[in-house]
Amino acid sequence: MATFVVDGGLDITTNRVKGSGTEPVNIGWGTGTQTTTLRADTGMGPTTVEKLVDLSTSAGTDHTVGASTRQTTNTTNDTYQVIGTRTATGAGTVTCAGLFDAASGGNLYLKGDFVGIGLAIGDAIQFTIKAIYDN
Amino acid sequence: MDMSAHSAVRHTIEVDVIRADGTIDHIGLVGDSRGMKRIDTLRLWLRVKWLNKRRTGRWNGPKGG
């Protein structure tokens, strides 16, 4: 298991500091054989597949817009946090999740893989995703 | 003079599963860029597998998807 602001996420970060780009506030998820997240990843793959809220469908993307805030972990406002809930309209087992800078498609900012969480139709996962900047 | 700065970024993902009947299965931290203790990873694995079995009837969750 691993969780990273991926290489493309660093690009988004520096671009946002420059006052450009789009906030990576959109949550996506995927299913499939879990593989350890790599810094070079640009999507939910390679072995996991990004899925719609209907976990049986992999065509296209339908990210869930989360609510972003700044939080304090160690130092005032050192944490970028996104909270969002995705509800499964089709059953499946979620093995990874990530933040993107667009509601559909877009660029991957942060990704994590984890032990597969089984969801029946109507079940939901509330994600709390944090990037903590610390000297 | 090179005044480049390097700050570490820690990344975490926490999850709670909200079931269709409204009950909440708290799972908590599932990913941490600084790594997780082996005992915490084992505890997480056991809890999620048990929840999968109880909620979907299969240790690995529903077929498909």
Coordinates of N, CA and C in Angstrom, one line a residue:
Chain A
M1 N 0.8 -1.2 0.0 CA 0.0 0.0 0.0 C 0.9 1.2 0.0
A2 N 0.4 2.2 -0.7 CA 1.2 3.5 -0.7 C 0.2 4.6 -1.0
T3 N 0.6 5.8 -0.6 CA -0.2 7.0 -0.9 C 0.8 8.1 -1.2
F4 N 0.5 8.8 -2.4 CA 1.5 9.8 -2.8 C 0.7 11.0 -3.4
V5 N 1.3 12.2 -3.3 CA 1.1 13.2 -4.3 C 2.0 12.8 -5.4
V6 N 1.4 12.4 -6.5 CA 2.2 11.9 -7.6 C 3.0 13.0 -8.3
D7 N 3.8 12.6 -9.3 CA 4.6 13.6 -10.0 C 3.8 14.7 -10.6
G8 N 2.7 14.2 -11.2 CA 1.7 15.2 -11.8 C 1.1 16.1 -10.8
G9 N 1.0 15.6 -9.6 CA 0.4 16.4 -8.5 C 1.4 17.5 -8.1
L10 N 2.7 17.2 -8.2 CA 3.7 18.3 -7.9 C 3.6 19.4 -8.9
D11 N 3.3 19.0 -10.1 CA 3.1 20.0 -11.2 C 1.9 20.9 -10.9
I12 N 0.8 20.2 -10.4 CA -0.4 21.0 -10.1 C -0.1 21.9 -8.9
T13 N 0.6 21.4 -7.9 CA 0.9 22.3 -6.8 C 1.7 23.5 -7.1
T14 N 2.8 23.4 -7.9 CA 3.6 24.6 -8.2 C 2.8 25.5 -9.2
N15 N 1.9 24.9 -10.0 CA 1.1 25.7 -10.9 C 0.1 26.6 -10.1
R16 N -0.5 25.9 -9.1 CA -1.5 26.6 -8.2 C -0.8 27.7 -7.4
V17 N 0.4 27.5 -7.0 CA 1.2 28.6 -6.2 C 1.4 29.8 -7.1
K18 N 1.5 29.5 -8.4 CA 1.7 30.6 -9.4 C 0.3 31.2 -9.7
G19 N -0.8 30.7 -9.2 CA -2.1 31.3 -9.4 C -2.8 30.8 -10.6
S20 N -2.3 29.6 -11.1 CA -2.9 29.0 -12.3 C -3.5 27.6 -12.0
G21 N -4.0 27.0 -13.0 CA -4.5 25.6 -12.9 C -5.8 25.6 -12.2
T22 N -6.2 24.3 -11.9 CA -7.5 24.0 -11.3 C -7.3 23.2 -10.1
E23 N -8.1 23.5 -9.0 CA -8.0 22.8 -7.8 C -8.3 21.3 -7.9
P24 N -7.5 20.5 -7.4 CA -7.7 19.0 -7.5 C -8.6 18.5 -6.4
V25 N -9.9 18.8 -6.6 CA -10.9 18.6 -5.5 C -11.8 17.4 -5.9
N26 N -11.5 16.7 -7.0 CA -12.5 15.7 -7.5 C -11.9 14.3 -7.2
I27 N -12.8 13.5 -6.6 CA -12.4 12.2 -6.1 C -12.9 11.1 -7.1
G28 N -11.9 10.2 -7.4 CA -12.2 9.1 -8.2 C -11.8 7.8 -7.5
W29 N -12.3 6.7 -8.0 CA -11.9 5.4 -7.3 C -11.8 4.4 -8.4
G30 N -11.2 3.2 -8.0 CA -10.9 2.2 -8.9 C -11.0 0.8 -8.3
T31 N -11.1 -0.2 -9.1 CA -11.2 -1.6 -8.7 C -10.1 -2.4 -9.4
G32 N -9.9 -3.6 -9.0 CA -9.0 -4.5 -9.6 C -7.8 -4.9 -8.7
T33 N -6.9 -5.7 -9.2 CA -5.8 -6.2 -8.4 C -5.0 -5.0 -7.9
Q34 N -4.8 -5.0 -6.6 CA -4.1 -3.9 -5.9 C -2.6 -3.9 -6.3
T35 N -2.1 -2.8 -6.7 CA -0.6 -2.7 -6.9 C -0.2 -1.4 -6.2
T36 N 1.0 -1.4 -5.7 CA 1.5 -0.3 -4.9 C 1.6 1.0 -5.8
T37 N 1.0 2.0 -5.3 CA 1.0 3.3 -6.0 C 2.4 3.8 -6.2
L38 N 2.7 4.3 -7.4 CA 4.0 4.8 -7.7 C 3.9 6.3 -8.0
R39 N 5.0 7.0 -7.7 CA 5.0 8.5 -7.9 C 4.7 8.9 -9.4
A40 N 5.1 8.0 -10.3 CA 5.0 8.3 -11.7 C 3.5 8.0 -12.2
D41 N 2.7 7.5 -11.4 CA 1.3 7.1 -11.8 C 0.6 8.4 -12.3
T42 N -0.2 8.2 -13.4 CA -1.0 9.3 -13.9 C -2.5 9.0 -13.9
G43 N -2.8 7.7 -13.4 CA -4.2 7.3 -13.3 C -4.4 6.2 -12.3
M44 N -5.5 5.6 -12.3 CA -5.8 4.5 -11.3 C -5.0 3.3 -11.6
G45 N -4.5 3.1 -12.9 CA -3.8 1.9 -13.2 C -2.5 1.8 -12.6
P46 N -1.7 0.7 -12.9 CA -1.8 -0.1 -14.1 C -2.8 -1.3 -14.0
T47 N -2.8 -1.9 -12.9 CA -3.7 -3.1 -12.8 C -5.1 -2.8 -12.3
T48 N -5.2 -1.7 -11.6 CA -6.5 -1.3 -11.2 C -7.1 -0.4 -12.3
V49 N -8.4 -0.4 -12.3 CA -9.1 0.3 -13.4 C -10.1 1.3 -12.7
E50 N -10.0 2.6 -13.3 CA -10.9 3.6 -12.7 C -12.4 3.3 -13.1
K51 N -13.2 3.4 -12.1 CA -14.6 3.1 -12.3 C -15.6 4.3 -12.0
L52 N -16.8 4.2 -12.6 CA -17.8 5.1 -12.3 C -18.3 4.8 -10.9
V53 N -19.3 5.6 -10.5 CA -19.9 5.2 -9.2 C -20.6 3.8 -9.3
D54 N -21.0 3.5 -10.5 CA -21.4 2.1 -10.8 C -20.1 1.3 -11.0
L55 N -19.8 0.5 -9.9 CA -18.5 -0.1 -9.9 C -18.3 -1.2 -10.9
S56 N -19.4 -1.5 -11.6 CA -19.3 -2.5 -12.7 C -19.0 -1.9 -14.0
T57 N -18.8 -0.5 -14.1 CA -18.6 0.2 -15.3 C -17.3 0.9 -15.3
S58 N -16.5 0.7 -16.3 CA -15.2 1.4 -16.3 C -15.1 2.4 -17.4
A59 N -16.1 2.5 -18.2 CA -16.1 3.5 -19.3 C -16.2 4.9 -18.7
G60 N -15.3 5.8 -19.1 CA -15.4 7.2 -18.7 C -15.1 7.4 -17.2
T61 N -15.2 8.6 -16.8 CA -15.0 8.9 -15.4 C -16.1 9.9 -14.9
D62 N -16.4 9.8 -13.7 CA -17.4 10.7 -13.1 C -17.0 11.0 -11.7
H63 N -16.0 11.8 -11.6 CA -15.5 12.1 -10.3 C -16.5 12.8 -9.4
T64 N -16.3 12.7 -8.1 CA -17.2 13.3 -7.1 C -16.5 14.5 -6.6
V65 N -17.1 15.7 -6.7 CA -16.5 16.9 -6.2 C -16.6 16.9 -4.6
G66 N -15.4 17.0 -4.0 CA -15.3 17.0 -2.6 C -15.3 18.4 -2.0
A67 N -15.3 18.5 -0.7 CA -15.2 19.8 -0.1 C -13.8 20.0 0.5
S68 N -13.2 21.0 0.0 CA -11.8 21.2 0.4 C -11.7 22.3 1.5
T69 N -10.8 22.1 2.4 CA -10.5 23.1 3.4 C -9.0 23.0 3.8
R70 N -8.6 24.1 4.5 CA -7.2 24.0 5.1 C -7.4 23.7 6.5
Q71 N -6.6 22.8 7.0 CA -6.6 22.3 8.3 C -5.2 22.4 9.0
T72 N -5.2 22.3 10.3 CA -4.0 22.3 11.0 C -3.6 21.0 11.6
T73 N -2.5 20.4 11.1 CA -2.0 19.2 11.7 C -0.9 19.5 12.7
N74 N 0.2 20.1 12.2 CA 1.3 20.5 13.1 C 1.4 22.0 13.2
T75 N 1.2 22.7 12.1 CA 1.4 24.1 12.0 C 0.1 24.7 11.4
T76 N -0.2 25.9 11.8 CA -1.5 26.5 11.3 C -1.6 26.4 9.8
N77 N -2.8 25.8 9.4 CA -3.1 25.7 7.9 C -2.0 25.0 7.1
D78 N -1.4 24.0 7.7 CA -0.4 23.3 6.9 C -1.0 22.1 6.1
T79 N -2.3 21.9 6.2 CA -2.9 20.7 5.6 C -4.0 21.1 4.6
Y80 N -3.9 20.5 3.4 CA -4.9 20.6 2.4 C -5.8 19.4 2.5
Q81 N -7.1 19.5 2.8 CA -7.9 18.4 3.0 C -9.1 18.4 2.1
V82 N -9.4 17.3 1.6 CA -10.7 17.1 0.7 C -11.5 16.0 1.3
I83 N -12.8 16.3 1.6 CA -13.7 15.2 2.1 C -14.8 15.1 1.0
G84 N -15.1 13.9 0.7 CA -16.2 13.6 -0.3 C -16.7 12.2 -0.2
T85 N -17.9 12.0 -0.5 CA -18.6 10.7 -0.4 C -19.0 10.2 -1.8
R86 N -18.6 9.0 -2.1 CA -19.0 8.4 -3.4 C -19.9 7.2 -3.0
T87 N -21.1 7.2 -3.7 CA -22.0 6.1 -3.4 C -22.1 5.2 -4.6
A88 N -21.9 3.9 -4.3 CA -21.9 2.9 -5.4 C -23.3 2.6 -5.9
T89 N -23.5 2.8 -7.2 CA -24.8 2.4 -7.8 C -24.7 1.0 -8.4
G90 N -23.5 0.4 -8.4 CA -23.2 -1.0 -8.8 C -22.2 -1.6 -7.8
A91 N -22.4 -2.8 -7.5 CA -21.5 -3.4 -6.5 C -20.1 -3.6 -7.0
G92 N -19.1 -3.7 -6.1 CA -17.8 -3.9 -6.4 C -16.8 -3.7 -5.2
T93 N -15.6 -3.9 -5.5 CA -14.6 -3.8 -4.4 C -13.6 -2.7 -4.8
V94 N -13.5 -1.7 -4.0 CA -12.7 -0.5 -4.2 C -11.3 -0.8 -3.7
T95 N -10.3 -0.6 -4.5 CA -8.9 -0.9 -4.1 C -8.0 0.3 -4.2
C96 N -8.5 1.4 -4.8 CA -7.7 2.6 -4.9 C -8.6 3.9 -5.0
A97 N -8.0 5.0 -4.7 CA -8.7 6.3 -4.9 C -7.7 7.4 -5.2
G98 N -8.3 8.4 -5.7 CA -7.4 9.5 -6.1 C -8.1 10.9 -6.2
L99 N -7.3 11.9 -6.2 CA -7.8 13.3 -6.4 C -7.4 13.8 -7.8
F100 N -8.4 14.4 -8.5 CA -8.1 14.9 -9.9 C -8.5 16.4 -9.9
D101 N -7.9 17.0 -11.0 CA -8.2 18.5 -11.1 C -9.4 18.7 -12.0
A102 N -10.2 17.7 -12.3 CA -11.4 17.9 -13.2 C -12.4 16.9 -12.8
A103 N -13.7 17.3 -13.0 CA -14.8 16.4 -12.6 C -14.9 15.2 -13.5
S104 N -14.3 15.3 -14.7 CA -14.2 14.1 -15.6 C -12.9 14.2 -16.2
G105 N -12.2 13.0 -16.3 CA -10.8 13.1 -16.8 C -9.9 13.9 -15.9
G106 N -9.1 14.8 -16.5 CA -8.3 15.6 -15.7 C -7.0 15.0 -15.3
N107 N -6.2 15.7 -14.5 CA -4.9 15.2 -14.1 C -4.9 14.7 -12.7
L108 N -4.2 13.6 -12.5 CA -4.1 13.0 -11.1 C -3.2 13.8 -10.2
Y109 N -3.7 14.1 -9.0 CA -2.9 14.9 -8.0 C -2.4 14.0 -7.0
L110 N -3.2 13.2 -6.4 CA -2.8 12.3 -5.3 C -3.5 10.9 -5.5
K111 N -2.9 9.9 -5.1 CA -3.4 8.5 -5.2 C -3.0 7.7 -4.1
G112 N -3.9 6.8 -3.7 CA -3.6 5.8 -2.7 C -4.2 4.4 -3.1
D113 N -3.5 3.4 -2.7 CA -4.1 2.0 -2.9 C -4.3 1.4 -1.5
F114 N -5.2 0.5 -1.3 CA -5.5 0.0 0.0 C -6.2 -1.4 -0.1
V115 N -6.3 -2.1 1.0 CA -7.0 -3.4 1.0 C -8.4 -3.2 0.5
G116 N -8.9 -4.1 -0.4 CA -10.1 -3.9 -1.1 C -11.3 -3.8 -0.2
I117 N -12.1 -2.7 -0.3 CA -13.3 -2.5 0.5 C -14.5 -2.9 -0.4
G118 N -15.2 -3.9 0.1 CA -16.4 -4.4 -0.7 C -17.6 -3.5 -0.5
L119 N -18.3 -3.1 -1.6 CA -19.4 -2.2 -1.5 C -20.6 -2.9 -2.2
A120 N -21.7 -3.0 -1.5 CA -23.0 -3.4 -2.2 C -23.6 -2.2 -2.8
I121 N -24.6 -2.4 -3.6 CA -25.4 -1.3 -4.2 C -25.9 -0.4 -3.1
G122 N -25.7 0.9 -3.2 CA -26.2 1.8 -2.2 C -25.2 2.1 -1.1
D123 N -24.1 1.3 -0.9 CA -23.1 1.6 0.0 C -22.3 2.8 -0.5
A124 N -21.6 3.5 0.4 CA -20.8 4.6 0.1 C -19.5 4.7 0.9
I125 N -18.5 5.3 0.3 CA -17.3 5.6 1.1 C -17.1 7.1 1.2
Q126 N -17.0 7.5 2.5 CA -16.6 8.9 2.7 C -15.1 8.9 2.8
F127 N -14.5 9.6 1.8 CA -13.0 9.8 1.8 C -12.6 11.0 2.5
T128 N -11.6 10.9 3.3 CA -10.9 12.1 3.9 C -9.5 12.1 3.4
I129 N -9.1 13.0 2.5 CA -7.8 12.9 1.9 C -7.0 14.2 2.3
K130 N -5.8 13.9 2.8 CA -5.0 15.1 3.3 C -3.6 15.1 2.6
A131 N -3.2 16.3 2.3 CA -1.8 16.5 1.9 C -1.2 17.5 3.0
I132 N -0.3 17.0 3.8 CA 0.2 17.8 4.9 C 1.6 18.3 4.6
Y133 N 1.7 19.6 4.5 CA 3.0 20.3 4.2 C 3.7 20.5 5.6
D134 N 4.9 20.0 5.7 CA 5.6 20.0 7.0 C 7.1 20.3 6.7
N135 N 7.7 21.2 7.4 CA 9.1 21.5 7.3 C 9.9 20.5 8.1
Chain B
M1 N 23.7 32.6 -4.6 CA 23.4 31.8 -3.4 C 22.2 31.0 -3.7
D2 N 22.3 29.7 -3.5 CA 21.1 28.8 -3.7 C 20.3 28.8 -2.5
M3 N 19.1 29.3 -2.6 CA 18.2 29.3 -1.4 C 17.0 28.4 -1.6
S4 N 17.2 27.3 -2.4 CA 16.1 26.4 -2.6 C 15.7 25.7 -1.3
A5 N 14.4 25.6 -1.2 CA 13.9 25.0 0.0 C 13.2 23.7 -0.3
H6 N 13.3 22.8 0.7 CA 12.6 21.5 0.5 C 11.7 21.2 1.7
S7 N 10.4 21.1 1.4 CA 9.5 20.7 2.5 C 8.9 19.4 2.2
A8 N 8.8 18.5 3.2 CA 8.2 17.2 3.0 C 6.7 17.4 3.0
V9 N 6.1 16.6 2.2 CA 4.6 16.5 2.2 C 4.2 15.1 2.6
R10 N 3.3 15.1 3.6 CA 2.8 13.8 4.0 C 1.4 13.7 3.4
H11 N 1.0 12.5 3.0 CA -0.3 12.3 2.4 C -1.0 11.2 3.1
T12 N -2.2 11.4 3.4 CA -3.0 10.4 4.1 C -4.4 10.2 3.4
I13 N -4.9 9.0 3.5 CA -6.3 8.8 3.1 C -7.0 8.0 4.2
E14 N -8.2 8.6 4.6 CA -9.0 7.9 5.6 C -10.4 7.6 5.0
V15 N -11.0 6.5 5.4 CA -12.3 6.2 4.8 C -13.2 5.7 5.9
D16 N -14.5 6.1 5.7 CA -15.6 5.5 6.5 C -16.6 5.0 5.4
V17 N -17.1 3.8 5.7 CA -18.1 3.2 4.7 C -19.5 3.4 5.3
I18 N -20.3 4.1 4.5 CA -21.7 4.4 4.9 C -22.6 3.4 4.1
R19 N -23.2 2.4 4.8 CA -23.9 1.4 4.2 C -25.3 1.9 3.7
A20 N -25.9 1.1 2.8 CA -27.2 1.5 2.2 C -28.2 1.7 3.3
D21 N -28.1 0.9 4.4 CA -29.1 1.0 5.5 C -28.8 2.2 6.5
G22 N -27.8 2.9 6.2 CA -27.5 4.1 7.0 C -26.4 3.9 8.0
T23 N -26.1 2.6 8.3 CA -25.0 2.4 9.3 C -23.7 2.7 8.8
I24 N -22.8 3.1 9.7 CA -21.4 3.5 9.3 C -20.4 2.5 9.8
D25 N -19.6 2.0 8.9 CA -18.5 1.2 9.3 C -17.2 2.0 9.3
H26 N -16.7 2.4 10.4 CA -15.5 3.2 10.5 C -14.3 2.4 10.2
I27 N -13.5 2.8 9.3 CA -12.3 2.1 8.9 C -11.1 2.9 9.3
G28 N -11.1 4.2 9.0 CA -10.0 5.1 9.4 C -8.9 5.1 8.4
L29 N -7.7 5.2 8.8 CA -6.5 5.4 8.0 C -6.3 4.2 7.1
V30 N -6.3 4.3 5.8 CA -6.0 3.2 4.9 C -4.7 3.5 4.1
G31 N -4.2 4.7 4.1 CA -3.0 5.0 3.4 C -2.2 6.2 4.1
D32 N -0.9 6.0 4.2 CA -0.1 7.1 4.8 C 1.3 7.0 4.1
S33 N 1.7 8.2 3.5 CA 2.9 8.2 2.8 C 4.1 7.9 3.7
R34 N 3.9 8.1 5.0 CA 5.1 7.8 5.9 C 5.1 6.4 6.3
G35 N 4.2 5.6 5.7 CA 4.1 4.2 6.1 C 3.2 3.9 7.3
M36 N 2.8 2.7 7.4 CA 2.0 2.3 8.6 C 2.7 1.2 9.3
K37 N 2.5 1.2 10.6 CA 3.1 0.1 11.4 C 2.5 -1.2 11.0
R38 N 3.3 -2.3 11.0 CA 2.9 -3.6 10.5 C 1.6 -4.0 11.3
I39 N 1.6 -3.7 12.6 CA 0.4 -4.2 13.4 C -0.8 -3.4 12.9
D40 N -0.7 -2.1 12.6 CA -1.8 -1.4 12.1 C -2.3 -1.9 10.7
T41 N -1.4 -2.2 9.9 CA -1.7 -2.8 8.6 C -2.5 -4.1 8.7
L42 N -2.0 -4.9 9.6 CA -2.7 -6.2 9.9 C -4.1 -6.0 10.4
R43 N -4.2 -5.1 11.4 CA -5.5 -4.8 12.0 C -6.5 -4.3 10.9
L44 N -6.0 -3.4 10.0 CA -6.8 -2.8 9.0 C -7.2 -4.0 8.0
W45 N -6.3 -4.8 7.6 CA -6.6 -5.9 6.7 C -7.7 -6.8 7.3
L46 N -7.5 -7.2 8.6 CA -8.5 -8.1 9.2 C -9.9 -7.4 9.3
R47 N -9.9 -6.2 9.7 CA -11.2 -5.5 9.8 C -11.9 -5.4 8.5
V48 N -11.2 -5.0 7.4 CA -11.8 -4.8 6.1 C -12.3 -6.2 5.6
K49 N -11.5 -7.2 5.8 CA -11.9 -8.5 5.3 C -13.2 -9.0 6.1
W50 N -13.2 -8.8 7.3 CA -14.3 -9.2 8.2 C -15.6 -8.4 7.7
L51 N -15.4 -7.1 7.5 CA -16.5 -6.3 7.0 C -17.0 -6.7 5.7
N52 N -16.1 -7.1 4.8 CA -16.5 -7.6 3.5 C -17.3 -8.8 3.6
K53 N -16.9 -9.7 4.4 CA -17.6 -11.0 4.6 C -19.0 -10.8 5.2
R54 N -19.0 -9.9 6.2 CA -20.3 -9.7 6.9 C -21.3 -8.9 6.0
R55 N -20.8 -8.0 5.2 CA -21.7 -7.1 4.4 C -22.0 -7.6 3.0
T56 N -21.0 -8.4 2.4 CA -21.2 -8.8 1.1 C -21.2 -10.3 0.9
G57 N -20.8 -11.0 2.0 CA -20.8 -12.5 1.9 C -19.5 -13.1 1.4
R58 N -18.6 -12.2 0.9 CA -17.3 -12.7 0.4 C -16.2 -12.0 1.0
W59 N -15.1 -12.7 1.4 CA -14.0 -12.0 2.0 C -13.4 -10.9 1.1
N60 N -13.5 -11.1 -0.2 CA -12.9 -10.1 -1.1 C -13.9 -9.1 -1.6
G61 N -15.1 -9.1 -1.1 CA -16.1 -8.2 -1.6 C -16.9 -8.8 -2.7
P62 N -17.8 -8.1 -3.3 CA -18.7 -8.6 -4.3 C -17.9 -9.0 -5.6
K63 N -18.5 -10.0 -6.3 CA -17.9 -10.4 -7.6 C -18.1 -9.2 -8.6
G64 N -17.2 -9.2 -9.5 CA -17.3 -8.1 -10.6 C -16.8 -6.8 -10.0
G65 N -16.9 -5.8 -10.9 CA -16.4 -4.5 -10.4 C -14.9 -4.5 -10.3

